[in-house]
PDB file of C-alpha atoms in Angstrom:
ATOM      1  CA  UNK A   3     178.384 188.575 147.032  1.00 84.00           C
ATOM      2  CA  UNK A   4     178.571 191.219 144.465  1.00 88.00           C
ATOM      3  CA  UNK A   5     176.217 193.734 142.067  1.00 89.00           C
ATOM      4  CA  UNK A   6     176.602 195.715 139.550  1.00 92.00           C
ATOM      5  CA  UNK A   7     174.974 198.946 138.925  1.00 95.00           C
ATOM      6  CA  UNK A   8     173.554 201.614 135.713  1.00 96.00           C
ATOM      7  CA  UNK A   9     174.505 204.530 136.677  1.00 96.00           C
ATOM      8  CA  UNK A  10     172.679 205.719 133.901  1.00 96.00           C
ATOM      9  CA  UNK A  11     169.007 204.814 135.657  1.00 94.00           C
ATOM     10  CA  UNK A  12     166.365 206.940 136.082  1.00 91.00           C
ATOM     11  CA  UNK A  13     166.339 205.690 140.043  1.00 90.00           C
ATOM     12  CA  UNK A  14     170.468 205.591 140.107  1.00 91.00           C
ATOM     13  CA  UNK A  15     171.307 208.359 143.114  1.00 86.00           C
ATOM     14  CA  UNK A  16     168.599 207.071 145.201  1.00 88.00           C
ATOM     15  CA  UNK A  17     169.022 203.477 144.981  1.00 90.00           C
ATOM     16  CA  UNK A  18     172.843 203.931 145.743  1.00 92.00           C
ATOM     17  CA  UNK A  19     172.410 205.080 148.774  1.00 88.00           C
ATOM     18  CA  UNK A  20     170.358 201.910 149.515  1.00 88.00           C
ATOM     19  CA  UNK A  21     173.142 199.707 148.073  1.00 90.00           C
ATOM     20  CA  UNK A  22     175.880 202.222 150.298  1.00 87.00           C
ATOM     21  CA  UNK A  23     174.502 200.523 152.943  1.00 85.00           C
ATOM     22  CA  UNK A  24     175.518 196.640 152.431  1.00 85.00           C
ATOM     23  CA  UNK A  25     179.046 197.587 150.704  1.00 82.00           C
ATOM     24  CA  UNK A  26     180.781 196.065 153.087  1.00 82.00           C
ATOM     25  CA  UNK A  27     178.970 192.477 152.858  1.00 86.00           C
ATOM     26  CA  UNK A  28     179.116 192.767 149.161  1.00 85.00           C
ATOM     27  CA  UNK A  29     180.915 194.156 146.257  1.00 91.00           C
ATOM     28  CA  UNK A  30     179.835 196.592 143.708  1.00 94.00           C
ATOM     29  CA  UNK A  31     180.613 197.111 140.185  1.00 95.00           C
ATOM     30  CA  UNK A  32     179.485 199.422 136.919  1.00 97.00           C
ATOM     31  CA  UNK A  33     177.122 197.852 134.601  1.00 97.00           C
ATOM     32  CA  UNK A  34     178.879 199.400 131.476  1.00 98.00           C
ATOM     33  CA  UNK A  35     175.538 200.320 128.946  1.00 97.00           C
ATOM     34  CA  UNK A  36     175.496 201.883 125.565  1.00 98.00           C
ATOM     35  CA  UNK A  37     172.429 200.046 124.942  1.00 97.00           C
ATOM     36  CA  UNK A  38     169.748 200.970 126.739  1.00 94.00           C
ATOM     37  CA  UNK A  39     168.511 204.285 128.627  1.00 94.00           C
ATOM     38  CA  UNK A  40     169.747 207.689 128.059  1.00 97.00           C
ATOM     39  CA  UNK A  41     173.407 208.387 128.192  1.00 98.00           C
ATOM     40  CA  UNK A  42     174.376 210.941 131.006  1.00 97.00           C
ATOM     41  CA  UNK A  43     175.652 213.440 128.773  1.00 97.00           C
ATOM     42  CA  UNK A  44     175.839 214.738 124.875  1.00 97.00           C
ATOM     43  CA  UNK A  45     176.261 212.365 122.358  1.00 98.00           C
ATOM     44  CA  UNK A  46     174.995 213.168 118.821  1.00 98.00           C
ATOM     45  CA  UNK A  47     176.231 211.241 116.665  1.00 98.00           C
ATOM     46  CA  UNK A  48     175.707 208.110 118.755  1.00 98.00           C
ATOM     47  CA  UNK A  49     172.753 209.272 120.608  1.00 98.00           C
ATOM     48  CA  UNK A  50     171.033 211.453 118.561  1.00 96.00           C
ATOM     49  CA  UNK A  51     167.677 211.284 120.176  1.00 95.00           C
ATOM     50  CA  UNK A  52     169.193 211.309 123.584  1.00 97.00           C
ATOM     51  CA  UNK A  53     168.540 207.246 123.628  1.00 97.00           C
ATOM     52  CA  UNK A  54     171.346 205.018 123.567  1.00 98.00           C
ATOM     53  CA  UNK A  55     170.910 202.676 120.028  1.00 98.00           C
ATOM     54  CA  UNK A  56     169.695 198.884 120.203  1.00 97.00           C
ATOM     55  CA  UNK A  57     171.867 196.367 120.402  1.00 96.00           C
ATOM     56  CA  UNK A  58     172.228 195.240 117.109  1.00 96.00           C
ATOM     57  CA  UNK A  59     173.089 198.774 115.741  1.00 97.00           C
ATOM     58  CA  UNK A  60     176.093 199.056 118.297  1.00 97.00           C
ATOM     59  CA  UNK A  61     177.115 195.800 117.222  1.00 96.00           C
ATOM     60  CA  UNK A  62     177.235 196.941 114.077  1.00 97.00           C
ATOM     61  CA  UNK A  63     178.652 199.689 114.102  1.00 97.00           C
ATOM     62  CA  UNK A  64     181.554 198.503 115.948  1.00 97.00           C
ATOM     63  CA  UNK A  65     182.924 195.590 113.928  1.00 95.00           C
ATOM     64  CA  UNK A  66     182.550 197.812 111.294  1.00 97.00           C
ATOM     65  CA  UNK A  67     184.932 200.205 113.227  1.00 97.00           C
ATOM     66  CA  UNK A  68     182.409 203.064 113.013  1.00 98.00           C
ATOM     67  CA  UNK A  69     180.930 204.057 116.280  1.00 98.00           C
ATOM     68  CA  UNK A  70     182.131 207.496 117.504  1.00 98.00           C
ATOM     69  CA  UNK A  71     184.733 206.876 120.277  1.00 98.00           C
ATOM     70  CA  UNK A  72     185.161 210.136 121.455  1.00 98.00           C
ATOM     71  CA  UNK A  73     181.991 210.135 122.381  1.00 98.00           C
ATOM     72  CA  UNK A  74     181.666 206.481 123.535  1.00 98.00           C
ATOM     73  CA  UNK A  75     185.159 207.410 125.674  1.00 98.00           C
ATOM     74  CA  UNK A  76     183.630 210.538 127.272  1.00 98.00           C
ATOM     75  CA  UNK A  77     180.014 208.160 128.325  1.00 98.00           C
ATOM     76  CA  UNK A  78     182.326 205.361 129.909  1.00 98.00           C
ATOM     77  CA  UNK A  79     184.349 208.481 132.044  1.00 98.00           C
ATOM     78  CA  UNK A  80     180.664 209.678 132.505  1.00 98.00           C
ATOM     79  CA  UNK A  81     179.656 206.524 134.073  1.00 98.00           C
ATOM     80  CA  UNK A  82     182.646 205.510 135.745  1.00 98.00           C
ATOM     81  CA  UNK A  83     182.370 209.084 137.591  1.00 98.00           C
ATOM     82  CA  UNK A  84     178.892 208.628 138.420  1.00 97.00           C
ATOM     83  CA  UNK A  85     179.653 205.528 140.320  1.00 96.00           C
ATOM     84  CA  UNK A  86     182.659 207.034 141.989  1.00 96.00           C
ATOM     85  CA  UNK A  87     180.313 209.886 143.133  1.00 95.00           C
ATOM     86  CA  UNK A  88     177.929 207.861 144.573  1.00 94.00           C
ATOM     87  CA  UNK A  89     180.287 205.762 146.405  1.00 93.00           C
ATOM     88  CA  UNK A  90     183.422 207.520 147.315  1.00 93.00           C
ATOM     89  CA  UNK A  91     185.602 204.753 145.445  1.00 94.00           C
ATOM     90  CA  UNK A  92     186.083 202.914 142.388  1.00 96.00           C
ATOM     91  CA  UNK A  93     183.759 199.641 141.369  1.00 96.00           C
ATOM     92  CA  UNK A  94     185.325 196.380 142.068  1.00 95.00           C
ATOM     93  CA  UNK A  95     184.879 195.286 138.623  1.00 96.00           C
ATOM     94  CA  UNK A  96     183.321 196.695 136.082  1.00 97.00           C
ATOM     95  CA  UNK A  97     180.993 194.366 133.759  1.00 96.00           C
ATOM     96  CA  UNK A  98     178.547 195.088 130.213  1.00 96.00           C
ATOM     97  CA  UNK A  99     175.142 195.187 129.740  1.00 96.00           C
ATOM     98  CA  UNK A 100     174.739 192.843 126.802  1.00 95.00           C
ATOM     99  CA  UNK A 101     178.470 192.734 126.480  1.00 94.00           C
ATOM    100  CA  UNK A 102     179.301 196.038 125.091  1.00 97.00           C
ATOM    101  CA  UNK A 103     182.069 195.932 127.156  1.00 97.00           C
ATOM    102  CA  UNK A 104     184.022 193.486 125.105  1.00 94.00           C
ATOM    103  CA  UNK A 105     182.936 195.786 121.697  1.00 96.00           C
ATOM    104  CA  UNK A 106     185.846 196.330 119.950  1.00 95.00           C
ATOM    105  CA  UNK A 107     186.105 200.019 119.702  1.00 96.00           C
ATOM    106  CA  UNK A 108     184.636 199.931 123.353  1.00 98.00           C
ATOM    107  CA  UNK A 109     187.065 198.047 124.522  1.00 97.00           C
ATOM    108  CA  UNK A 110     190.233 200.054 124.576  1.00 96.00           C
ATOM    109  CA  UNK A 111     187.932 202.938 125.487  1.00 98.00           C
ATOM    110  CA  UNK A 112     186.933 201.451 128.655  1.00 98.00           C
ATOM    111  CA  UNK A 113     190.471 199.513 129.236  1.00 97.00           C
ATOM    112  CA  UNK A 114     192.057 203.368 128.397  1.00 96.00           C
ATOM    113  CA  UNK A 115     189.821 205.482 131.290  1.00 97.00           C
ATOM    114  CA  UNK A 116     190.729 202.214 134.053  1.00 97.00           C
ATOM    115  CA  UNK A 117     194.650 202.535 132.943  1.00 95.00           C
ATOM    116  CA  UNK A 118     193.927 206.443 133.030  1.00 95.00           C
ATOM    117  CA  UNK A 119     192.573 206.279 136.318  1.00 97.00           C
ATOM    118  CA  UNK A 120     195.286 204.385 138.187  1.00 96.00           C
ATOM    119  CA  UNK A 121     192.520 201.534 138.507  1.00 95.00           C
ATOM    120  CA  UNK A 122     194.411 198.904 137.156  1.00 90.00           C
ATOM    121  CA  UNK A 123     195.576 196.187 139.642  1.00 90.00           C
ATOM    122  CA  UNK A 124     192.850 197.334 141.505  1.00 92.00           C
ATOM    123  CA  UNK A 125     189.641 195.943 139.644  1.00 94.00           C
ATOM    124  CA  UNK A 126     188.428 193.467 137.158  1.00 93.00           C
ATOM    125  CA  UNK A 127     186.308 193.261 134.156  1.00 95.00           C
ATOM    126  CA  UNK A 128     184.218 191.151 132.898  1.00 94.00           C
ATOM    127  CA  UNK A 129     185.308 188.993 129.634  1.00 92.00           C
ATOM    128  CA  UNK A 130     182.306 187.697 127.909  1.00 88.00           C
ATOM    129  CA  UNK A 131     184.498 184.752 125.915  1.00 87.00           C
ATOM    130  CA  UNK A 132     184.540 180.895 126.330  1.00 86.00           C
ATOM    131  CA  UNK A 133     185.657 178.198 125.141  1.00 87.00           C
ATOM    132  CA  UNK A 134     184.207 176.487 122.261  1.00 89.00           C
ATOM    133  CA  UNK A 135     184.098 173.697 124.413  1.00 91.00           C
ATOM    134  CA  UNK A 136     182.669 174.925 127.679  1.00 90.00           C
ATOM    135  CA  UNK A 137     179.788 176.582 125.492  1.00 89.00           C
ATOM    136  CA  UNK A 138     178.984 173.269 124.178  1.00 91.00           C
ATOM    137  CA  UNK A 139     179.363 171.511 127.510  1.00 93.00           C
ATOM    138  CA  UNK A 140     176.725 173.795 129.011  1.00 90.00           C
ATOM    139  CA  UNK A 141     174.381 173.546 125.727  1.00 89.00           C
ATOM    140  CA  UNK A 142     172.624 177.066 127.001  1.00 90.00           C
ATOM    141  CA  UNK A 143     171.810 179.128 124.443  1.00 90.00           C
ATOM    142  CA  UNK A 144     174.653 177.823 122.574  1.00 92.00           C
ATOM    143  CA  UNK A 145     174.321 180.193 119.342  1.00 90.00           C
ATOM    144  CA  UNK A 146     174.187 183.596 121.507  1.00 91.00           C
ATOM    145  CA  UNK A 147     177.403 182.167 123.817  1.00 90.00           C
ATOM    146  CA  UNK A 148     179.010 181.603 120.554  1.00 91.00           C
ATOM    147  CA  UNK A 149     178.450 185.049 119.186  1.00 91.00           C
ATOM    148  CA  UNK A 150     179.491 187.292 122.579  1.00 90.00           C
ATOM    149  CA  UNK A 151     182.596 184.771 122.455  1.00 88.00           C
ATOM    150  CA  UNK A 152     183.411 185.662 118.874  1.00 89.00           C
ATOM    151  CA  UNK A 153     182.650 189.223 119.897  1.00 90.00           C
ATOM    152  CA  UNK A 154     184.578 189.458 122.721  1.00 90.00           C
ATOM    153  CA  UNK A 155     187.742 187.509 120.717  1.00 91.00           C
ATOM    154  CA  UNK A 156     190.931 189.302 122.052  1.00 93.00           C
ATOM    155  CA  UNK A 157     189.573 190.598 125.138  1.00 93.00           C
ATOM    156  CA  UNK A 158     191.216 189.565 127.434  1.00 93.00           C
ATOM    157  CA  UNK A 159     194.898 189.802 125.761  1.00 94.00           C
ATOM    158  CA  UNK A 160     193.873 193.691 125.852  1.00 94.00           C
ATOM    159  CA  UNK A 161     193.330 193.821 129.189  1.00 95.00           C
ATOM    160  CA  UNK A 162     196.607 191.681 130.721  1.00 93.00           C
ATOM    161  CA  UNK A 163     198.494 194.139 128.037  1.00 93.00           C
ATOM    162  CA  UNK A 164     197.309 197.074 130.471  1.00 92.00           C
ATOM    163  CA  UNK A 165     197.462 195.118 133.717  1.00 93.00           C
ATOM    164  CA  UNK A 166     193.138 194.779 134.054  1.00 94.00           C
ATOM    165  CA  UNK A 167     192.538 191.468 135.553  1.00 93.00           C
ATOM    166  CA  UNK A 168     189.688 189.216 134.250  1.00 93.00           C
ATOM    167  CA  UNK A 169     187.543 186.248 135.008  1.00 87.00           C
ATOM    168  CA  UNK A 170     188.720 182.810 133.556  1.00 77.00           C
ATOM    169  CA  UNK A 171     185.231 181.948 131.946  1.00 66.00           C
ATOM    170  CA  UNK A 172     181.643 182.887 131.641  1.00 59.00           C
TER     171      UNK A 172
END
């Protein structure tokens, strides 16, 4: 029923008109990444070689309160345009790839350009957290669920205090 979308792909423009086609039998969001691929614009300090960082750097870097957010803010408005250009209209939701949208740092970036936008009430996002107790209960790569829960901790209280809806569990 729904999809979510890099707009930062090499094959992005031509494989959204493909996915223009079935919009109204299914929903469409923006795959948030700042982990793999090139960004779509200038980013130095967090992109030096014009590659967005592993993982484990961005991780990193933002519980250590580090990365560059002006640069990470201007990206997410980069990518959030690119989806509205393609489509006329803004995402249904928007989600992470490999959660960076729960990064703290990321975060209120991404919250801040939805509020800034007049897009909230009018999408989701994606929270990463669970339970302790749900993780355990589906015993699935229990230690990863447990980090992109502790990771995403506070979330979704940043998104209700801006008005961005989320889903009630992984």
């Amino acid at each position: 029923s729904a999809t979510s979308v890099m707009t930062t792909r090499p094959g992005w423009p031509g494989e959204a008109a493909a996915l223009r086609e079935v919009l109204g039998e299914a929903e469409a969001g923006v795959h948030l990444t700042l982990t793999v691929g090139a960004p779509l614009g200038p980013m130095p300090a967090f992109a030096a070689q014009g590659e967005f960082p592993p993982v484990g750097a961005v991780i990193r870097q933002a519980v250590a309160g580090r990365l560059p957010m002006g640069e990470i803010a201007a990206e997410i408005d980069r990518q959030l345009d690119a989806f509205v250009a393609a489509f006329g209209e803004p995402p249904a939701f928007v989600d992470g790839h490999q959660h960076v949208q729960t990064l703290p740092g990321v975060r209120d970036a991404l919250l801040d350009a939805l509020a800034r936008r007049g897009w909230a009430g009018r999408l989701w996002v994606r929270d990463s957290a669970d339970t302790v107790a749900r993780i355990l209960r589906r015993g699935v790569e229990t230690g990863k669920a447990l980090t992109v829960a502790t990771l995403a901790t506070g979330f979704a209280a940043a998104a209700r205090r801006r008005a961005v809806a989320v889903n009630h569990g992984f």
